[in-house]
Each structure stands twice: as structure tokens, then as C-alpha cells.
């Protein structure tokens, strides 16, 4: 397994492999890898010849009051995990390397201002910008994203199409802890009590699904029940919304394939989760 730190070297590697007729599967991450990240690697391995994982904590997607500095990092452990999974390259650039020269941003418009974008207005602009830069460095055939960050997945898919990137964007299911909490690098911040309480997120999404399957179609009624359940804990709701899974716009009457998404603070830790109605 190689660790590549410059864009030029990364492009050289990818171009050489492509010249040999090999396909490149790409898994962008911010590191502190867990089984959720590794599920993307496994999927990529099934479909592509060479696997590139990027580890880059992207400063432009964090607001000044957010956790960029304290975001958990452990490159040694991450490399070990990648090696065991059969990753071919870890792309591990510095912020200077990625943002050298004048930074032009990739703007995502309205779809970046709803759901998580309401409380993190510059977040998806930062995500779209870094993913564009990573795509230009790695030149993948397919790129793998978790549905845990559902809004991110939809935005990247749209951006890839709009920018004419010739890359398949593959969405992968949410991997959960045994008790149902969606895996996240940020779970490491939780105190024992917060960790126990955070189970309510998945439970409240399951409640929404149960209400829908028993015939409740009114989005506000379901939204309220989910909010009430979360409010039984110390969790502070950022949002609970039921929305169309393509436009991300809120719906009044729930239909199959709509989604419910939420963001909740436990202490200072903001956790997100979502689920599709089936
Ligand atoms: P991050 O390191 O948090 O930026 O995540 C990198 C990628 O892993 C993103 O595409 C995430 O959606 C995905 N991911 C993170 N957690 C999970 C999870 N629990 N299940 C599936 N994918 C995940």
C-alpha cells in the first residue's frame, strides 16, 4: 500500500493504472476510520481494480465555531485498517497542497441551504469544492459515499452530473453499532451517558417508519412524534424533517421513498441520521 501526498503524484499513479486498463474506485474520508468507512472500501473492491482512500480533514467545510481543530485524527490506525482491507493507495494531502493558489469555490445553490445547510450554511460549498479537487487528483471511475450523509450524497451526485465528471457515484447503506446508533467518527466525542441516549435517534426513525407503515401519512404528525421522543433525552434538536429524496424539499404527505432526516446535539456533539420510508 502506498501513501501519496501530492496531487501530481496521485494523478501520475491513476493515469498509469488507467493506461494498464485498470479501474479506480475512490473512497473520500476525513479519517478516524470505522466499519462505516470500511463498508465503502469493501463495495469499491467488489467493483474496481484499484482502491484509493483519501484522508483529509477539509477546513473549508467547517465553520469557525465548529470542530475542525479537535476532529479526531489517527493516521497510524487508519493506515493499518486500510492495509488490512487491501487498499492500494491512501491519498493523504496537506491543506496547503489541496488549497494552493487562489481558492475558487464550487457553489451548490439552494440544495445546500436546506436540512444540514440551515445551521451549516457554508458546509456543502466546502464539501463540493474539496470533492471536486479530490476527483481531479484521483481521477476515479467510481466514487463511494455513505447514505448516512444523505444530503451530501445527493449534492455530490448532482454536482458530478452538472460538472460533467465521468464518474459513477455510488451510495452505500448506513452501517450501525449493535444498538442501532449510526457509526460516526464524532461518536468518539460522546460521554457514556450521551452515548447511551444517542440510541434514541435510530429508535425515533424506526418509530416514524412504524407510524407510516400503520397508515399515518401526515408529515407534521410523524415529525412531532419523532421530536417528542428525542426530547425525552438530553438531545437538543437541530432539525427533524421529512423530505423528497431528490429535491430535499419538505413534504406534507408522506409517500414511499420520501426520507426523514435529523440532526441532534448531545452536549457539543452534533449527530445526524436518516431513513427512507418503505
Ligand atoms: P467522513 O469521514 O465522516 O467524511 O465520511 C466519509 C464517508 O464515509 C462519507 O461518504 C460518509 O457518508 C461515509 N460514512 C460515514 N459513516 C458511515 C456509516 N455509519 N455508514 C456508511 N457510511 C458512512
Coordinates of C-alpha atoms and ligand atoms in Angstrom, one line a residue:
X1 CA 0.0 0.0 0.0
X2 CA 1.3 3.4 -1.0
X3 CA 0.8 6.7 0.8
X4 CA 0.7 9.6 -1.7
X5 CA 0.7 13.2 -0.5
X6 CA 0.8 15.3 -3.7
X7 CA -1.8 15.9 -6.4
X8 CA 0.8 15.4 -9.1
X9 CA 1.9 12.0 -7.8
X10 CA -1.7 10.9 -7.3
X11 CA -2.6 11.9 -10.9
X12 CA 0.5 10.1 -12.2
X13 CA -0.5 6.9 -10.3
X14 CA -4.1 6.9 -11.6
X15 CA -3.1 7.7 -15.2
X16 CA -0.6 4.9 -15.2
X17 CA -3.1 2.4 -13.8
X18 CA -5.7 3.5 -16.3
X19 CA -3.2 3.1 -19.2
X20 CA -3.0 -0.6 -18.0
X21 CA -6.7 -0.8 -18.4
X22 CA -7.4 -0.8 -14.6
X23 CA -10.4 0.9 -13.0
X24 CA -10.1 3.1 -9.9
X25 CA -12.5 3.1 -7.0
X26 CA -12.3 6.1 -4.7
X27 CA -13.5 6.5 -1.1
X28 CA -13.1 10.0 0.2
X29 CA -13.0 10.3 4.0
X30 CA -11.9 12.5 6.9
X31 CA -10.1 9.6 8.6
X32 CA -10.6 8.1 12.0
X33 CA -11.9 5.1 10.1
X34 CA -14.7 2.8 11.3
X35 CA -16.7 0.0 9.9
X36 CA -18.9 2.5 8.0
X37 CA -15.9 3.8 6.0
X38 CA -14.6 0.2 5.5
X39 CA -18.0 -0.9 4.1
X40 CA -17.4 1.7 1.3
X41 CA -14.0 0.2 0.7
X42 CA -15.4 -3.3 0.5
X43 CA -18.0 -2.2 -2.0
X44 CA -15.4 -0.4 -4.1
X45 CA -13.2 -3.6 -4.0
X46 CA -16.1 -5.6 -5.4
X47 CA -16.4 -3.2 -8.4
X48 CA -13.0 -1.8 -9.1
X49 CA -9.4 -2.9 -9.7
X50 CA -7.5 -0.3 -7.7
X51 CA -8.7 1.3 -4.5
X52 CA -7.8 4.8 -3.4
X53 CA -8.9 6.1 0.1
X54 CA -8.4 9.8 0.8
X55 CA -7.9 11.0 4.3
X56 CA -8.3 14.8 4.5
X57 CA -10.0 16.8 7.2
X58 CA -11.2 19.6 5.0
X59 CA -11.0 23.0 6.6
X60 CA -13.4 24.7 4.2
X61 CA -16.4 22.6 5.3
X62 CA -16.1 23.6 9.0
X63 CA -17.5 26.9 10.3
X64 CA -15.1 28.8 12.6
X65 CA -17.2 27.7 15.7
X66 CA -17.1 24.0 14.7
X67 CA -14.7 21.2 15.5
X68 CA -12.0 21.4 12.8
X69 CA -9.2 21.6 15.3
X70 CA -10.5 18.9 17.6
X71 CA -11.8 16.5 14.9
X72 CA -10.3 13.0 15.8
X73 CA -7.3 12.0 13.8
X74 CA -5.2 8.8 13.9
X75 CA -3.3 8.2 10.8
X76 CA -1.4 5.2 12.1
X77 CA -4.5 3.3 12.9
X78 CA -6.2 4.4 9.7
X79 CA -3.3 3.1 7.6
X80 CA -3.4 -0.2 9.4
X81 CA -7.1 -0.6 8.7
X82 CA -6.6 0.4 5.1
X83 CA -3.8 -2.1 4.7
X84 CA -5.9 -4.9 6.1
X85 CA -8.8 -4.1 3.7
X86 CA -6.4 -4.3 0.7
X87 CA -6.5 -0.6 -0.1
X88 CA -3.9 0.3 -2.8
X89 CA -3.3 4.0 -2.1
X90 CA -4.0 6.3 0.8
X91 CA -4.2 9.8 -0.7
X92 CA -3.1 12.0 2.3
X93 CA -2.5 15.6 1.2
X94 CA -2.0 18.6 3.4
X95 CA -4.4 21.6 3.3
X96 CA -1.7 23.6 1.6
X97 CA -1.4 21.0 -1.2
X98 CA -5.2 21.0 -1.7
X99 CA -5.8 24.7 -1.4
X100 CA -2.6 26.0 -3.1
X101 CA -3.2 29.1 -5.2
X102 CA -6.3 31.1 -5.0
X103 CA -9.3 29.1 -3.8
X104 CA -12.3 29.1 -6.1
X105 CA -15.4 27.6 -4.6
X106 CA -17.9 25.2 -6.2
X107 CA -21.3 26.7 -5.3
X108 CA -24.2 24.3 -4.8
X109 CA -27.1 26.7 -4.5
X110 CA -30.4 26.2 -2.7
X111 CA -30.0 22.4 -2.1
X112 CA -27.0 23.3 0.2
X113 CA -29.1 25.6 2.3
X114 CA -31.8 23.1 3.5
X115 CA -31.6 20.4 6.2
X116 CA -28.0 20.5 7.5
X117 CA -27.3 23.6 5.4
X118 CA -29.7 25.7 7.5
X119 CA -27.3 25.5 10.5
X120 CA -24.2 25.0 8.4
X121 CA -24.6 27.4 5.5
X122 CA -21.1 27.1 4.1
X123 CA -20.7 23.4 4.7
X124 CA -21.8 22.0 1.3
X125 CA -19.9 24.6 -0.6
X126 CA -16.8 23.3 1.2
X127 CA -17.7 19.7 0.6
X128 CA -18.4 20.2 -3.2
X129 CA -15.2 22.2 -3.5
X130 CA -13.0 19.6 -1.9
X131 CA -14.7 16.6 -3.6
X132 CA -14.1 18.4 -7.0
X133 CA -10.4 18.9 -6.1
X134 CA -10.1 15.2 -4.9
X135 CA -11.8 14.0 -8.1
X136 CA -9.3 16.0 -10.2
X137 CA -6.5 14.4 -8.3
X138 CA -7.6 10.8 -8.1
X139 CA -9.5 10.6 -11.5
X140 CA -11.6 7.7 -10.3
X141 CA -14.1 5.6 -12.4
X142 CA -16.4 5.3 -9.4
X143 CA -16.6 7.1 -6.1
X144 CA -18.3 5.7 -3.0
X145 CA -20.4 7.7 -0.5
X146 CA -22.4 6.7 2.6
X147 CA -26.1 7.4 2.7
X148 CA -25.5 8.4 6.4
X149 CA -24.7 11.8 4.9
X150 CA -27.7 11.7 2.6
X151 CA -27.7 15.4 1.7
X152 CA -24.0 15.2 0.8
X153 CA -24.7 12.2 -1.4
X154 CA -27.5 13.9 -3.3
X155 CA -25.4 17.1 -3.7
X156 CA -22.3 15.2 -5.0
X157 CA -24.4 13.2 -7.4
X158 CA -25.9 16.4 -8.8
X159 CA -22.6 18.2 -8.9
X160 CA -20.9 15.3 -10.7
X161 CA -23.6 15.5 -13.4
X162 CA -23.5 19.3 -13.7
X163 CA -19.7 19.5 -13.9
X164 CA -19.6 16.6 -16.5
X165 CA -17.4 14.4 -14.4
X166 CA -17.3 11.0 -15.9
X167 CA -17.5 9.2 -12.5
X168 CA -20.1 6.8 -11.1
X169 CA -21.4 8.0 -7.8
X170 CA -22.4 5.0 -5.6
X171 CA -24.4 5.4 -2.4
X172 CA -23.8 2.8 0.3
X173 CA -26.1 1.8 3.2
X174 CA -25.7 3.2 6.7
X175 CA -23.6 1.0 9.0
X176 CA -24.8 1.0 12.6
X177 CA -23.5 -0.1 16.0
X178 CA -25.2 -3.2 17.6
X179 CA -27.7 -0.9 19.4
X180 CA -28.6 0.9 16.2
X181 CA -26.5 4.1 16.5
X182 CA -25.2 5.1 13.1
X183 CA -21.4 4.8 13.2
X184 CA -19.6 8.2 13.0
X185 CA -16.1 9.4 13.8
X186 CA -17.8 12.0 16.0
X187 CA -19.3 9.3 18.3
X188 CA -15.9 9.3 19.9
X189 CA -16.8 12.7 21.5
X190 CA -19.8 11.3 23.4
X191 CA -19.7 10.8 27.2
X192 CA -21.1 7.4 28.4
X193 CA -24.5 9.0 29.2
X194 CA -24.7 10.8 25.8
X195 CA -23.7 7.6 24.0
X196 CA -26.5 5.7 25.7
X197 CA -29.0 8.4 25.0
X198 CA -28.0 8.8 21.3
X199 CA -29.7 5.4 20.6
X200 CA -32.9 7.4 20.5
X201 CA -32.0 8.7 17.1
X202 CA -32.3 5.4 15.3
X203 CA -35.3 4.4 17.6
X204 CA -37.2 7.6 16.7
X205 CA -36.5 7.0 12.9
X206 CA -37.9 3.4 13.4
X207 CA -41.0 5.0 15.1
X208 CA -41.5 7.2 12.1
X209 CA -41.3 4.1 9.8
X210 CA -43.7 2.2 12.1
X211 CA -46.3 5.1 12.1
X212 CA -46.0 5.3 8.3
X213 CA -46.5 1.6 7.8
X214 CA -49.6 1.7 10.1
X215 CA -51.1 4.3 7.8
X216 CA -50.0 7.7 9.1
X217 CA -49.2 9.9 6.2
X218 CA -49.2 13.3 7.7
X219 CA -45.6 14.5 7.9
X220 CA -46.2 17.0 10.7
X221 CA -47.7 14.3 12.9
X222 CA -44.8 12.0 12.4
X223 CA -42.2 14.8 12.7
X224 CA -43.8 15.8 16.0
X225 CA -43.8 12.2 17.4
X226 CA -40.1 11.9 16.5
X227 CA -39.2 15.2 18.1
X228 CA -41.2 14.3 21.2
X229 CA -39.3 11.0 21.5
X230 CA -35.9 12.7 21.2
X231 CA -37.0 15.4 23.7
X232 CA -37.3 12.6 26.3
X233 CA -33.5 12.7 26.4
X234 CA -30.9 15.5 26.8
X235 CA -30.6 15.7 23.0
X236 CA -31.2 19.2 21.6
X237 CA -32.8 19.0 18.2
X238 CA -31.2 21.0 15.3
X239 CA -33.8 19.7 12.8
X240 CA -36.2 16.8 12.2
X241 CA -37.5 16.9 8.6
X242 CA -39.4 14.7 6.2
X243 CA -38.4 15.5 2.6
X244 CA -38.4 14.4 -1.0
X245 CA -35.3 12.3 -1.6
X246 CA -34.3 14.0 -4.9
X247 CA -35.1 17.7 -4.3
X248 CA -34.7 17.5 -0.4
X249 CA -37.8 19.8 -0.2
X250 CA -40.1 19.2 2.7
X251 CA -43.3 17.2 2.0
X252 CA -46.7 17.5 3.7
X253 CA -48.0 14.0 2.9
X254 CA -45.5 11.1 3.2
X255 CA -45.0 8.8 0.3
X256 CA -42.8 5.8 -0.2
X257 CA -39.2 6.7 -0.9
X258 CA -39.6 10.1 1.0
X259 CA -37.0 10.3 3.8
X260 CA -36.8 11.5 7.3
X261 CA -33.6 13.2 8.4
X262 CA -32.4 14.7 11.6
X263 CA -29.6 16.4 13.4
X264 CA -29.4 16.4 17.2
X265 CA -26.8 17.8 19.6
X266 CA -25.7 15.6 22.5
X267 CA -23.6 18.0 24.6
X268 CA -21.4 19.7 21.9
X269 CA -21.6 16.8 19.5
X270 CA -23.9 17.1 16.6
X271 CA -25.1 13.8 15.3
X272 CA -27.1 13.1 12.1
X273 CA -29.1 10.2 10.9
X274 CA -31.8 9.5 8.3
X275 CA -34.1 6.7 7.0
X276 CA -36.2 6.2 3.9
X277 CA -39.9 5.3 4.1
X278 CA -40.6 1.9 2.6
Ligands
LIG1 P1 -16.4 11.2 6.8 O1 -15.1 10.6 7.2 O2 -17.3 11.3 8.0 O3 -16.3 12.4 6.0 O4 -17.1 10.0 6.0 C1 -16.6 9.6 4.8 C2 -17.6 8.7 4.0 O5 -18.0 7.6 4.9 C3 -18.8 9.5 3.7 O6 -19.3 9.1 2.4 C4 -19.8 9.1 4.7 O7 -21.1 9.1 4.3 C5 -19.4 7.6 4.9 N1 -19.8 7.1 6.2 C6 -19.6 7.7 7.4 N2 -20.2 7.0 8.4 C7 -20.9 6.0 7.8 C8 -21.8 4.9 8.2 N3 -22.1 4.8 9.5 N4 -22.3 4.1 7.3 C9 -22.0 4.3 6.0 N5 -21.2 5.2 5.5 C10 -20.6 6.1 6.4

